Coordinates of C-alpha atoms (C1' of nucleotides) in Angstrom, one line a residue:
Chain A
X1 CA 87.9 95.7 118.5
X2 CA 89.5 98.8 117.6
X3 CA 87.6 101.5 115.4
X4 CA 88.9 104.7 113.9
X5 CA 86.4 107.8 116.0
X6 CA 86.6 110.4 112.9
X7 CA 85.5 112.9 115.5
X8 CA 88.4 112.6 118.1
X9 CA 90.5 111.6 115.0
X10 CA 92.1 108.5 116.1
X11 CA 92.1 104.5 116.7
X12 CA 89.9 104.0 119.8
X13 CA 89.4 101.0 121.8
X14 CA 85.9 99.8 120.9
X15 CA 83.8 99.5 124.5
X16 CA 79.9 99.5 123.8
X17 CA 77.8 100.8 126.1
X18 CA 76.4 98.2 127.4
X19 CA 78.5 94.6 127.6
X20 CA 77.9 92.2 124.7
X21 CA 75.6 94.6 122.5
X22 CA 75.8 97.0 119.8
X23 CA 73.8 99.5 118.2
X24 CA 74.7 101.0 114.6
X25 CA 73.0 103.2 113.0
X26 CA 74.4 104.1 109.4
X27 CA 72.4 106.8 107.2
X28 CA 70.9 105.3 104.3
X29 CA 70.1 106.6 100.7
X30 CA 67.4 109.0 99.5
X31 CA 65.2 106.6 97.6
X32 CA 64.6 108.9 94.3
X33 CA 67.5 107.0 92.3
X34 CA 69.5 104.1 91.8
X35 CA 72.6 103.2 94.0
X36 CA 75.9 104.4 92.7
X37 CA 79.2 103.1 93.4
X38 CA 78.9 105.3 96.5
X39 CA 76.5 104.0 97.8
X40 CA 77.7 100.4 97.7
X41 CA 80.8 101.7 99.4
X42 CA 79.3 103.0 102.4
X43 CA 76.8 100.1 102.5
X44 CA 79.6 97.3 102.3
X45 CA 81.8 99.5 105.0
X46 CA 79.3 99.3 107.4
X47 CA 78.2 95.3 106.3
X48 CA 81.5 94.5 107.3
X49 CA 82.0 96.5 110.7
X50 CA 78.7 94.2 111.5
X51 CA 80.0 91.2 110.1
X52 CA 83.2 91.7 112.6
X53 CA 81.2 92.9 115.6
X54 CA 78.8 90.0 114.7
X55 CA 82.2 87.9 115.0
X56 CA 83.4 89.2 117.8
X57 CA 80.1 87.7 120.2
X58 CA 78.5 90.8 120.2
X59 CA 74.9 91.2 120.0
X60 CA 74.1 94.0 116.5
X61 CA 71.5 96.0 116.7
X62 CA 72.1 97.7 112.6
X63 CA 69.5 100.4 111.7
X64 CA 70.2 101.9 108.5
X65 CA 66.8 104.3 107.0
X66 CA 65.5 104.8 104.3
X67 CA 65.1 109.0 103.1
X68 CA 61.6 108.2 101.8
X69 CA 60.4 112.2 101.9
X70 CA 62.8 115.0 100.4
X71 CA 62.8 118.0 98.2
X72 CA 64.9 115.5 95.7
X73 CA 61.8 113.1 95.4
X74 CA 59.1 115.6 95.0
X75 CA 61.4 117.0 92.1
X76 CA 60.9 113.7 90.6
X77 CA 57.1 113.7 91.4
X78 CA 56.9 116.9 89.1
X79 CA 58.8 115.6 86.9
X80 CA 56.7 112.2 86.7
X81 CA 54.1 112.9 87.6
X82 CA 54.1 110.0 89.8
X83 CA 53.1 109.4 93.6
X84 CA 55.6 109.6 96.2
X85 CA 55.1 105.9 97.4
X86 CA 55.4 104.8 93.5
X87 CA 58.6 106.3 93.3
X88 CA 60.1 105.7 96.9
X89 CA 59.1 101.9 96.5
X90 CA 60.6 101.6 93.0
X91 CA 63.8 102.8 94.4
X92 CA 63.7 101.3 97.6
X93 CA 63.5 97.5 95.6
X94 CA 65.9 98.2 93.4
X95 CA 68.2 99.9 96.0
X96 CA 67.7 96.4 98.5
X97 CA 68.1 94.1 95.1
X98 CA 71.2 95.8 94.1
X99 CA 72.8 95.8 97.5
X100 CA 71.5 91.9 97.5
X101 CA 73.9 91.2 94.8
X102 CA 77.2 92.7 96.1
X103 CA 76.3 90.9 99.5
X104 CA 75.4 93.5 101.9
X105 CA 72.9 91.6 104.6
X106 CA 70.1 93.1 105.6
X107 CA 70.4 95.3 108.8
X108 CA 68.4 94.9 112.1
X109 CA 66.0 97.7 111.4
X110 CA 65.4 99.6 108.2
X111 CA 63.3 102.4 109.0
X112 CA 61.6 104.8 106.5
X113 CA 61.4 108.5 107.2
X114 CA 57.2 108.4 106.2
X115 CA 57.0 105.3 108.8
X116 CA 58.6 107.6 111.8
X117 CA 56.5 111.0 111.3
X118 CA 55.4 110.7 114.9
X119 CA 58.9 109.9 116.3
X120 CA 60.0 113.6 114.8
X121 CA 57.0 114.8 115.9
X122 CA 58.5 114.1 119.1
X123 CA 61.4 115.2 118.9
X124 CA 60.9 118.8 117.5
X125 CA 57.9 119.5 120.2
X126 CA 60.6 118.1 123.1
X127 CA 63.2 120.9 121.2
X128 CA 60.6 123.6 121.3
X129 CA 59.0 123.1 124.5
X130 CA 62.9 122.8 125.8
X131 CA 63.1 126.6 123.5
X132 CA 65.7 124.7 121.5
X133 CA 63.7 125.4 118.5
X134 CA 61.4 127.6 116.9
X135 CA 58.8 128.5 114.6
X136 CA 58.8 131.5 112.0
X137 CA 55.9 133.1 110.3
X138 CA 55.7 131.2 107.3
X139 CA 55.3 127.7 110.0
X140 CA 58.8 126.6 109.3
X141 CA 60.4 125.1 112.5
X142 CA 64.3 126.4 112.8
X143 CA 66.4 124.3 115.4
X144 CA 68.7 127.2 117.2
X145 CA 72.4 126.5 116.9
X146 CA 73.1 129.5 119.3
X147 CA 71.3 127.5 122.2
X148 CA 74.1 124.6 121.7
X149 CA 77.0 125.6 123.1
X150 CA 78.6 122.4 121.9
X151 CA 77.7 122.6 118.3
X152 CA 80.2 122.7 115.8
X153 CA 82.4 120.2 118.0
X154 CA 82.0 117.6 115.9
X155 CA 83.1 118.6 112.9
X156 CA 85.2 121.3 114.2
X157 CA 83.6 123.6 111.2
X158 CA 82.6 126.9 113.3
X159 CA 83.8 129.7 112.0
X160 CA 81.5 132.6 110.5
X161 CA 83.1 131.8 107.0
X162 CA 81.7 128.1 107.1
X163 CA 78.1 129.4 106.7
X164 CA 78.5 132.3 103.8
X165 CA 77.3 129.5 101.9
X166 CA 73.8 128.4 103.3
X167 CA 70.5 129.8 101.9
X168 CA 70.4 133.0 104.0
X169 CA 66.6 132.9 105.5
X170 CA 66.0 136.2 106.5
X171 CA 64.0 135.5 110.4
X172 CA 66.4 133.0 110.7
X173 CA 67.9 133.8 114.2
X174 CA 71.5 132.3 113.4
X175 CA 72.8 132.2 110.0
X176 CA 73.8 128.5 111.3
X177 CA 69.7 127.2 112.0
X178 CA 68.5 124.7 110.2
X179 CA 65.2 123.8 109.1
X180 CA 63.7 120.9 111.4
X181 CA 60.0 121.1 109.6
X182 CA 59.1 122.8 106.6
X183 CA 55.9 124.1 106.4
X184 CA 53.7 122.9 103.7
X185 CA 53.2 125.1 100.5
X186 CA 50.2 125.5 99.1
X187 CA 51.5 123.0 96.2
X188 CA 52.8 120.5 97.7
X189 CA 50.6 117.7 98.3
X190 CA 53.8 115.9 100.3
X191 CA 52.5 117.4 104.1
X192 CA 51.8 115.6 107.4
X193 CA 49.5 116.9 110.4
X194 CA 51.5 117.6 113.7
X195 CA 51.2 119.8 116.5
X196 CA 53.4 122.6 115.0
X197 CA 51.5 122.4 111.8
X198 CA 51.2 120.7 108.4
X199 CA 54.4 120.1 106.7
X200 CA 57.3 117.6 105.9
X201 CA 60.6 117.2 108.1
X202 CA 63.7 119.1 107.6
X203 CA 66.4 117.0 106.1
X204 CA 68.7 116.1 109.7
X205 CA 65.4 115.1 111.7
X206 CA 64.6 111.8 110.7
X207 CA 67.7 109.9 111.9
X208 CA 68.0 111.4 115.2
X209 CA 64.1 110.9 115.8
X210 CA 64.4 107.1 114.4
X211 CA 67.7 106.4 116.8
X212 CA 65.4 107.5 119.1
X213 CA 62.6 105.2 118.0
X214 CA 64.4 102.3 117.7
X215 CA 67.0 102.3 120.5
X216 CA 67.1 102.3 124.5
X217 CA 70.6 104.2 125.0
X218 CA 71.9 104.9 128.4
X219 CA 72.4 108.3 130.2
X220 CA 75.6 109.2 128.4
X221 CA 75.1 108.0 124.5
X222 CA 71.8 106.8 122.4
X223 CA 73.6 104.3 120.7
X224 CA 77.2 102.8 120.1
X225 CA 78.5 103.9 116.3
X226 CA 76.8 106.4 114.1
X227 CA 78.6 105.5 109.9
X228 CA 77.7 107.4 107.4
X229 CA 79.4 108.8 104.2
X230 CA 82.5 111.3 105.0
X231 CA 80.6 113.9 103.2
X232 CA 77.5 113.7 105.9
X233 CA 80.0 114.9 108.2
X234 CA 79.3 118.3 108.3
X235 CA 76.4 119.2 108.3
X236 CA 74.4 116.6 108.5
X237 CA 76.2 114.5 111.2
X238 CA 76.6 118.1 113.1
X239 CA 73.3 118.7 113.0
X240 CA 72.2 115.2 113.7
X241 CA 74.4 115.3 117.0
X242 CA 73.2 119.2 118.3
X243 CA 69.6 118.2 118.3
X244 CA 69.8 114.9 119.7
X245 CA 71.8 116.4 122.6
X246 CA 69.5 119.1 123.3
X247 CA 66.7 116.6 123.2
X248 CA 67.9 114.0 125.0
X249 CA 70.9 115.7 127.1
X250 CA 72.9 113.3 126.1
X251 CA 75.4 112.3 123.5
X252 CA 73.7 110.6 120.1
X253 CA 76.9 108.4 119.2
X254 CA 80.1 107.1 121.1
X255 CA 82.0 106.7 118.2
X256 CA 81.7 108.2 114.6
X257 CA 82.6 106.4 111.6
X258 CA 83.1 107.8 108.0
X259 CA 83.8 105.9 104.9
X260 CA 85.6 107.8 101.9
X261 CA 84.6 108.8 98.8
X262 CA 84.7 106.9 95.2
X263 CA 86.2 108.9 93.1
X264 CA 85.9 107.3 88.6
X265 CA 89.8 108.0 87.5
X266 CA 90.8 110.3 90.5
X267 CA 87.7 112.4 90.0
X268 CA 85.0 112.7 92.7
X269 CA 81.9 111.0 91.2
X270 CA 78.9 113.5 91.7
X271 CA 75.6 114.1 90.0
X272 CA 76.7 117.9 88.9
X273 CA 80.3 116.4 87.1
X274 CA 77.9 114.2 85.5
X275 CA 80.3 110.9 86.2
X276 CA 77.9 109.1 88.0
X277 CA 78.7 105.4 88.1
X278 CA 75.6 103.2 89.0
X279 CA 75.4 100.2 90.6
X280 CA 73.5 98.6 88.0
X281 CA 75.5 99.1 85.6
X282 CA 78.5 98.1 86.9
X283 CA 76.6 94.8 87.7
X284 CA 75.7 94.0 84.1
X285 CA 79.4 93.9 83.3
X286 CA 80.6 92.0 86.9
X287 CA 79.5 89.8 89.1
X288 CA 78.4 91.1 92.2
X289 CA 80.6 89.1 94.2
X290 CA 83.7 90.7 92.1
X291 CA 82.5 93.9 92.7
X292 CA 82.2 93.6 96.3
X293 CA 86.0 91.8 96.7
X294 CA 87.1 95.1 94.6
X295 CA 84.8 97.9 96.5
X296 CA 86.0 96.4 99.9
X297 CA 89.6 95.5 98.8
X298 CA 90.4 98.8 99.9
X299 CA 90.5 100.2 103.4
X300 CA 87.2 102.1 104.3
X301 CA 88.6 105.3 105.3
X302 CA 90.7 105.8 102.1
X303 CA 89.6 107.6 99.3
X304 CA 88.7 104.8 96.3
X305 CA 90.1 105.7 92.8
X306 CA 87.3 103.2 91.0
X307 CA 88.3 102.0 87.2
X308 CA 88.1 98.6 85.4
X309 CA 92.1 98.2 85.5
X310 CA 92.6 97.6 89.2
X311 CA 89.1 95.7 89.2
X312 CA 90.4 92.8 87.2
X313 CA 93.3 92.6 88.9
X314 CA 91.8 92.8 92.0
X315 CA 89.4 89.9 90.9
X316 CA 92.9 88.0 90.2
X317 CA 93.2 87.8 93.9
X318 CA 89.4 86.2 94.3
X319 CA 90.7 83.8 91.6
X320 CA 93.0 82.4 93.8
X321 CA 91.0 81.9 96.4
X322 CA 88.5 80.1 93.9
X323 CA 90.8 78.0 92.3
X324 CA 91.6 76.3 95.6
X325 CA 88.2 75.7 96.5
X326 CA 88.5 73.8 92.7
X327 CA 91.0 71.3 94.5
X328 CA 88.8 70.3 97.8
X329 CA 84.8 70.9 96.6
X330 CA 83.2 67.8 97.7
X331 CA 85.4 66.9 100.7
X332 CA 82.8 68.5 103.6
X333 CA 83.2 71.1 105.4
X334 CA 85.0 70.9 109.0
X335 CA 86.4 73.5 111.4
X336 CA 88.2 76.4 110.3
X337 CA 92.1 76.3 111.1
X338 CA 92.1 78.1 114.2
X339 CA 95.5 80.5 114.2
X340 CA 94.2 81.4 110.8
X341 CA 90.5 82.2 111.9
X342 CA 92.2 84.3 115.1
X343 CA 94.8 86.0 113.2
X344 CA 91.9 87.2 110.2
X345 CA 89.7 88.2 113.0
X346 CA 92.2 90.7 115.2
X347 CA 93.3 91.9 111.2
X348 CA 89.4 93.1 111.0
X349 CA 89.3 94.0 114.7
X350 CA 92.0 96.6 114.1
X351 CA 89.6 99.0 112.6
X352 CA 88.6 96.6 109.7
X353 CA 92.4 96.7 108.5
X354 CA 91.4 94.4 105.4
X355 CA 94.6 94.9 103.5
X356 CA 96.1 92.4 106.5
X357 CA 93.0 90.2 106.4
X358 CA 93.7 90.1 102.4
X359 CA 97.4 88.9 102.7
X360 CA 96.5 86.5 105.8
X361 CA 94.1 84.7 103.7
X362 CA 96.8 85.0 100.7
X363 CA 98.8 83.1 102.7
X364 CA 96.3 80.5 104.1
X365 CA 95.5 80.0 100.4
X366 CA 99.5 79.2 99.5
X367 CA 100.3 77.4 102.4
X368 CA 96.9 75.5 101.7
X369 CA 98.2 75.0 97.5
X370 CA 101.9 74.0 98.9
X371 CA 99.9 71.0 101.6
X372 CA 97.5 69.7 98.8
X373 CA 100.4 69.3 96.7
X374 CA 102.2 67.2 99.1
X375 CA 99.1 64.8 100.7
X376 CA 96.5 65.3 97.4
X377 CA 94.4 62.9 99.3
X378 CA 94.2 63.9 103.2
X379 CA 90.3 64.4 103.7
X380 CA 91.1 66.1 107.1
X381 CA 92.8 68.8 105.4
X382 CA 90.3 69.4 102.8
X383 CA 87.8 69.5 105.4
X384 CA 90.4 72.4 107.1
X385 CA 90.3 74.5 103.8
X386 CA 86.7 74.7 103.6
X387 CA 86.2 75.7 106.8
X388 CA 88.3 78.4 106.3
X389 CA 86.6 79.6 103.2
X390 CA 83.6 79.4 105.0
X391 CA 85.2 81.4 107.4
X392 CA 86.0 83.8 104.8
X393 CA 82.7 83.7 103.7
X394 CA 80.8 85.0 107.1
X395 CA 83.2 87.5 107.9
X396 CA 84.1 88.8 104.5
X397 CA 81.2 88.0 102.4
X398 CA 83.4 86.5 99.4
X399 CA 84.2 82.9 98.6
X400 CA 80.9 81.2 99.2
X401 CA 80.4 80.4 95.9
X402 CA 80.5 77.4 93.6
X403 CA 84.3 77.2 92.1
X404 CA 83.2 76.0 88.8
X405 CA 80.2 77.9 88.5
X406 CA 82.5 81.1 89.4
X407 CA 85.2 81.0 86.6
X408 CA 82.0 80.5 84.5
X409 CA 80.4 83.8 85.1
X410 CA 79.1 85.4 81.9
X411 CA 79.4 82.0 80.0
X412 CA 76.0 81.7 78.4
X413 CA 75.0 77.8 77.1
X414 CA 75.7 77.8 73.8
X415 CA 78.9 79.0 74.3
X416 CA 79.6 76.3 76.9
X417 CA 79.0 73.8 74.5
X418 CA 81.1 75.7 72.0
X419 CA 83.4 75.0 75.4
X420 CA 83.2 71.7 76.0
X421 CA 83.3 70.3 72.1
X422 CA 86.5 72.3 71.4
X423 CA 88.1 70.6 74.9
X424 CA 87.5 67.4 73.4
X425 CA 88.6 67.4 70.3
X426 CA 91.9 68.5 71.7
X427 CA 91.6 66.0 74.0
X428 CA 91.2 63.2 71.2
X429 CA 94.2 65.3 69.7
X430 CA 96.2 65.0 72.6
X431 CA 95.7 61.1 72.3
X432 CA 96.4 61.0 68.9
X433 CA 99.8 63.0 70.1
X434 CA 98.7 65.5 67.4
X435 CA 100.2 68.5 69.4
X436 CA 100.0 70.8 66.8
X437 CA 96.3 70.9 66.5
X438 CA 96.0 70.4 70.3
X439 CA 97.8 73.7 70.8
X440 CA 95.8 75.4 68.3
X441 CA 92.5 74.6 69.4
X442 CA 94.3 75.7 73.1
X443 CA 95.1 79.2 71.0
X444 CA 91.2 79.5 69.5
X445 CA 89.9 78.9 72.7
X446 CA 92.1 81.6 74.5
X447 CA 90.8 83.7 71.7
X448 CA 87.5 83.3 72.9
X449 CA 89.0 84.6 76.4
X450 CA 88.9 80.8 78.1
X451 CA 91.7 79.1 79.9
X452 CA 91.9 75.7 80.0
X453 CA 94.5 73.6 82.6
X454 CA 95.1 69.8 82.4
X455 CA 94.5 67.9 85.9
X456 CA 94.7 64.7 86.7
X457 CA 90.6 64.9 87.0
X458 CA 91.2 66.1 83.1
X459 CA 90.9 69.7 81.4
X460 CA 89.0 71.7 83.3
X461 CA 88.3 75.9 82.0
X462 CA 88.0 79.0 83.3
X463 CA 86.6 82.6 81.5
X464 CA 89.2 85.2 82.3
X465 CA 88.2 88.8 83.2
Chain B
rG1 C1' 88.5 132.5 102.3
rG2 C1' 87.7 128.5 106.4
rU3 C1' 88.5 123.2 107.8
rG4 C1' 90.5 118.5 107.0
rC5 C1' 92.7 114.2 104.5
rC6 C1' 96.6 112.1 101.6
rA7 C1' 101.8 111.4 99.2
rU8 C1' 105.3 103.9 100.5
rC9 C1' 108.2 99.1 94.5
rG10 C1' 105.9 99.8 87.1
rC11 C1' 100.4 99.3 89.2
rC12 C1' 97.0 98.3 93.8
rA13 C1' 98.1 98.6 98.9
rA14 C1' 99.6 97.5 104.7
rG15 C1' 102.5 100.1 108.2
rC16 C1' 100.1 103.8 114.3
rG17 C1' 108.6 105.1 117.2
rG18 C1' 112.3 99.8 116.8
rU19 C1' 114.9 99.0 111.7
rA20 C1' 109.7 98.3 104.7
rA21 C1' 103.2 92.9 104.9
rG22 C1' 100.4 91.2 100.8
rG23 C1' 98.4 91.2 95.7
rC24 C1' 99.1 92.3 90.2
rC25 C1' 103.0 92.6 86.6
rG26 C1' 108.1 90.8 85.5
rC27 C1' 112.4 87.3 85.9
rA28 C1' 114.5 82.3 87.2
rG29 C1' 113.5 77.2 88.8
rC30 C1' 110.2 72.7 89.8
rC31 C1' 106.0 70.5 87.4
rU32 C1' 103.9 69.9 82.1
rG33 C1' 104.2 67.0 75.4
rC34 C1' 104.1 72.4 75.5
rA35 C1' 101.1 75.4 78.4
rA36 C1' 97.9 76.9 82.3
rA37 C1' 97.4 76.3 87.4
rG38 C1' 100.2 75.5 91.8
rC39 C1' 104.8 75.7 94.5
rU40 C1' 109.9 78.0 95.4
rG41 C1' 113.3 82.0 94.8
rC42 C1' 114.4 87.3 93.2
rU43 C1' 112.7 92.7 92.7
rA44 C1' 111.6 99.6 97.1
rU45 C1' 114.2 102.8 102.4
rC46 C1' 109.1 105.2 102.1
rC47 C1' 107.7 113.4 97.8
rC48 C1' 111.6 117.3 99.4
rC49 C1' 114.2 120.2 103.5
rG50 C1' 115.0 120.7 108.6
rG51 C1' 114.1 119.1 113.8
rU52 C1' 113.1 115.6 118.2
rU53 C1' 115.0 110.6 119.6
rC54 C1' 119.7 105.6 121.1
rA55 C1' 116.1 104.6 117.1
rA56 C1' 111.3 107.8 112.3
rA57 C1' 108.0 105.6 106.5
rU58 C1' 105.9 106.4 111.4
rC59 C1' 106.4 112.4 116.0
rC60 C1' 107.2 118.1 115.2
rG61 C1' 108.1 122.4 111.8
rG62 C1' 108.5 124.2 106.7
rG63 C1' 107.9 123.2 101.6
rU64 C1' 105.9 120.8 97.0
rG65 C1' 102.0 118.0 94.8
rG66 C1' 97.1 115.6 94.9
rC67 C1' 92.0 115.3 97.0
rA68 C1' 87.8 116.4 99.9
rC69 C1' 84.2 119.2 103.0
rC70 C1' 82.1 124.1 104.0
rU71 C1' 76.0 123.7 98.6
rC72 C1' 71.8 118.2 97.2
rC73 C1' 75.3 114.1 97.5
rA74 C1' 77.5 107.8 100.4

RNA sequence: GGUGCCAUCGCCAAGCGGUAAGGCCGCAGCCUGCAAAGCUGCUAUCCCCGGUUCAAAUCCGGGUGGCACCUCCA
């Protein structure tokens, strides 16, 4: 396994700290709104780095939280006038449901920020006791960037210039601090009870305490890969790593992973250029499965230009891969072709390089069309195919579907019928040699977006787009 | 202002110093009543200019053009 370290900027050999397990942790959404295409992104990067790891023997330890307490969410509490828990749990569902549908399996350990109160409780005491941190007069708890000599090495993003653009807190010590606990306001009614006061946690806190929760570590790293977005990179990820180290004294991550952005027709998709693509939405037009061969079509790292255009012809390729299946379902399922299971493998060992996955199972999927044609009836072959799709499946999360049912996505019953009657009346027409009114009723139905084939098993149809 | 990323066929996209994968689209052929599907074949020298090297799309320098982060954001 081989994985792109986005702090040392190149391909590194993967070697986990300890043999035959992994730990990820992957920051997870601020439960206050629904999941954009962004958020599928990340979530499907990191579903397939397990999925390989998974693949590759290794034991996966996945933590990805849950941002269950943030200035964001009590905006929408005023605004609501609802609880924090109705509002986080809302979210949360719909956030798990949505991710459900494009395929993402559940990681290991899904911690929510409210759930690990005393684990940052921890923490912060550990960072002031160690005079890491410290408090000012209105109770907020400031971690102390000066006292890290190795902060700012993870981004790189030190210079004086970099921070003209924080809130300047005036007993801040360094213009660089950040805020580990905010003291409770009179009007908030989102506080907790710790030693250090009453208050709610900083916004970098809760992962570092939760990695520290949830995982054993050794004496040089907490855990294996930290993912996140490449936006959390600085500061988040910055800060993340600084207070960790001065907790712990050792390093939070071995290796860093960022995913790039979605961009909707080469703009960056953000809540202030008001382009905000949900998931939802995107999800009453496609089938899940469609969206997650498109959002993971493309390499991780890369920046992904989202619009409907390369969607649709990037569901041509799942097609393909469905239209076999067509030609074997029902044969059983044996073992997967083994050069073909290695070679897609080592393609998503090489830093999940799924462009070369794409074209080996392109290729498995011709060579497969080219032996069918030749021995239509070899059962051992069939049985082949579908272990490779299954394969597929496990390690890609595509393909596991029904053939039939998947060119009939968005085909409601009535229209089916509509379907099937048409089919054989130009079936009768066909008999009748009555071409002319075969190939029409071929033309309305194409109308109607359908595309019918004759097989020797008879016509069988597919909805296009 | 500071820090990075990217630029490969009409479109999407691999490539990580050894002589341009794959998909979509298009063209030709086989198959088909005709199609569709499937199969076969065909279609780029890598933004520009220098340099390093026996050898560069790949490394270095300089341009040009996109994009991102530094502020809540995946």
């Amino acid at each position: 396994m081989y994985i792109y370290d986005s702090v040392q900027k190149t391909k590194l050999k993967f070697e986990p700290i300890q043999t035959g397990k992994v730990t990820l942790y992957v920051c997870g959404p601020t439960v206050y709104d629904d999941a954009h295409l962004g958020h599928a992104r990340s979530a499907l990067s990191f579903d397939l780095l397990a999925r390989v790891l998974k693949a590759s023997n290794y034991e996966v330890i996945f933590i990805r939280n849950f941002t269950d307490v943030d200035d964001k969410i009590i905006a929408k509490m005023q605004q609501t006038g609802k609880s924090l828990h109705e509002i986080t749990d809302f979210y949360t569902d719909r956030y798990l449901e949505d991710m459900d549908a494009i395929g993402v399996l559940r990681p290991t350990i899904s911690p929510k920020a409210t759930e690990s109160i005393d684990a940052m409780e921890d923490m912060i005491s550990t960072l002031i006791s160690k005079d890491y941190a410290y408090q000012i007069s209105n109770g907020d708890v400031y971690f102390d960037t000066s006292k890290d000599e190795l902060y700012g090495s993870l981004s790189k993003k030190v210079s004086d210039d970099t921070v003209s653009r924080i809130e300047h807190i005036f007993e801040k010590k360094n213009s660089k601090d950040f805020a580990l606990w905010k003291a409770c306001d009179e009007n908030e009614n989102v506080c907790f009870d710790t030693k250090f006061g009453r208050g709610r946690p900083g916004w970098h806190i809760e992962c570092s305490a939760m990695i520290a929760k949830h995982t054993n570590g050794t004496d040089e790293y907490s855990i294996d890969i930290h993912g996140g977005g490449a936006d959390l990179l600085f500061p988040h990820h910055e800060n993340e790593a600084s207070q960790s180290r001065c907790a712990t004294g050792h390093a939070l991550a071995k290796y860093w992973m960022h995913n790039g952005f979605v961009q909707v027709d080469g703009e960056k998709m953000s809540k202030s250029l008001g382009n905000s693509f949900f998931l939802k939405d995107a999800l009453k037009a496609y089938d899940g499965e469609i969206l997650r061969f498109y959002l993971t079509s493309i390499h991780y790292r890369n920046d992904f230009n989202f619009n409907e255009i390369d969607l649709l012809q990037s569901k041509k390729r799942l097609d393909k891969l469905y239209r076999l299946k067509k030609r074997i379902v029902g044969s059983g399922i044996g073992a997967a072709n083994f050069e073909f299971k290695t070679a897609l493998l080592s393609a998503m060992q090489d830093d999940l390089n799924i462009s070369v996955a794409l074209s080996i199972i392109d290729d498995m999927i011709a060579k497969s069309n080219e032996a069918l044609d030749s021995t239509p009836s070899d059962k051992n072959l069939k049985k082949e195919i579908m272990g490779n799709l299954e394969f597929i499946g496990i390690l890609l999360g595509f393909g596991a579907k029904d053939p039939f049912l998947y060119f009939q996505l968005g085909v409601d019953e009535g229209l089916k019928q509509k379907i099937e009657t048409l089919i054989k009346q130009r079936s009768e027409a066909k008999k009748q040699k009555d071409f002319a009114l075969a190939d029409q009723i071929r033309d309305q139905l194409n109308d109607m977006d359908i595309n019918i084939m004759d097989t020797a098993n008879g016509t069988v149809w597919e909805k296009l787009s």
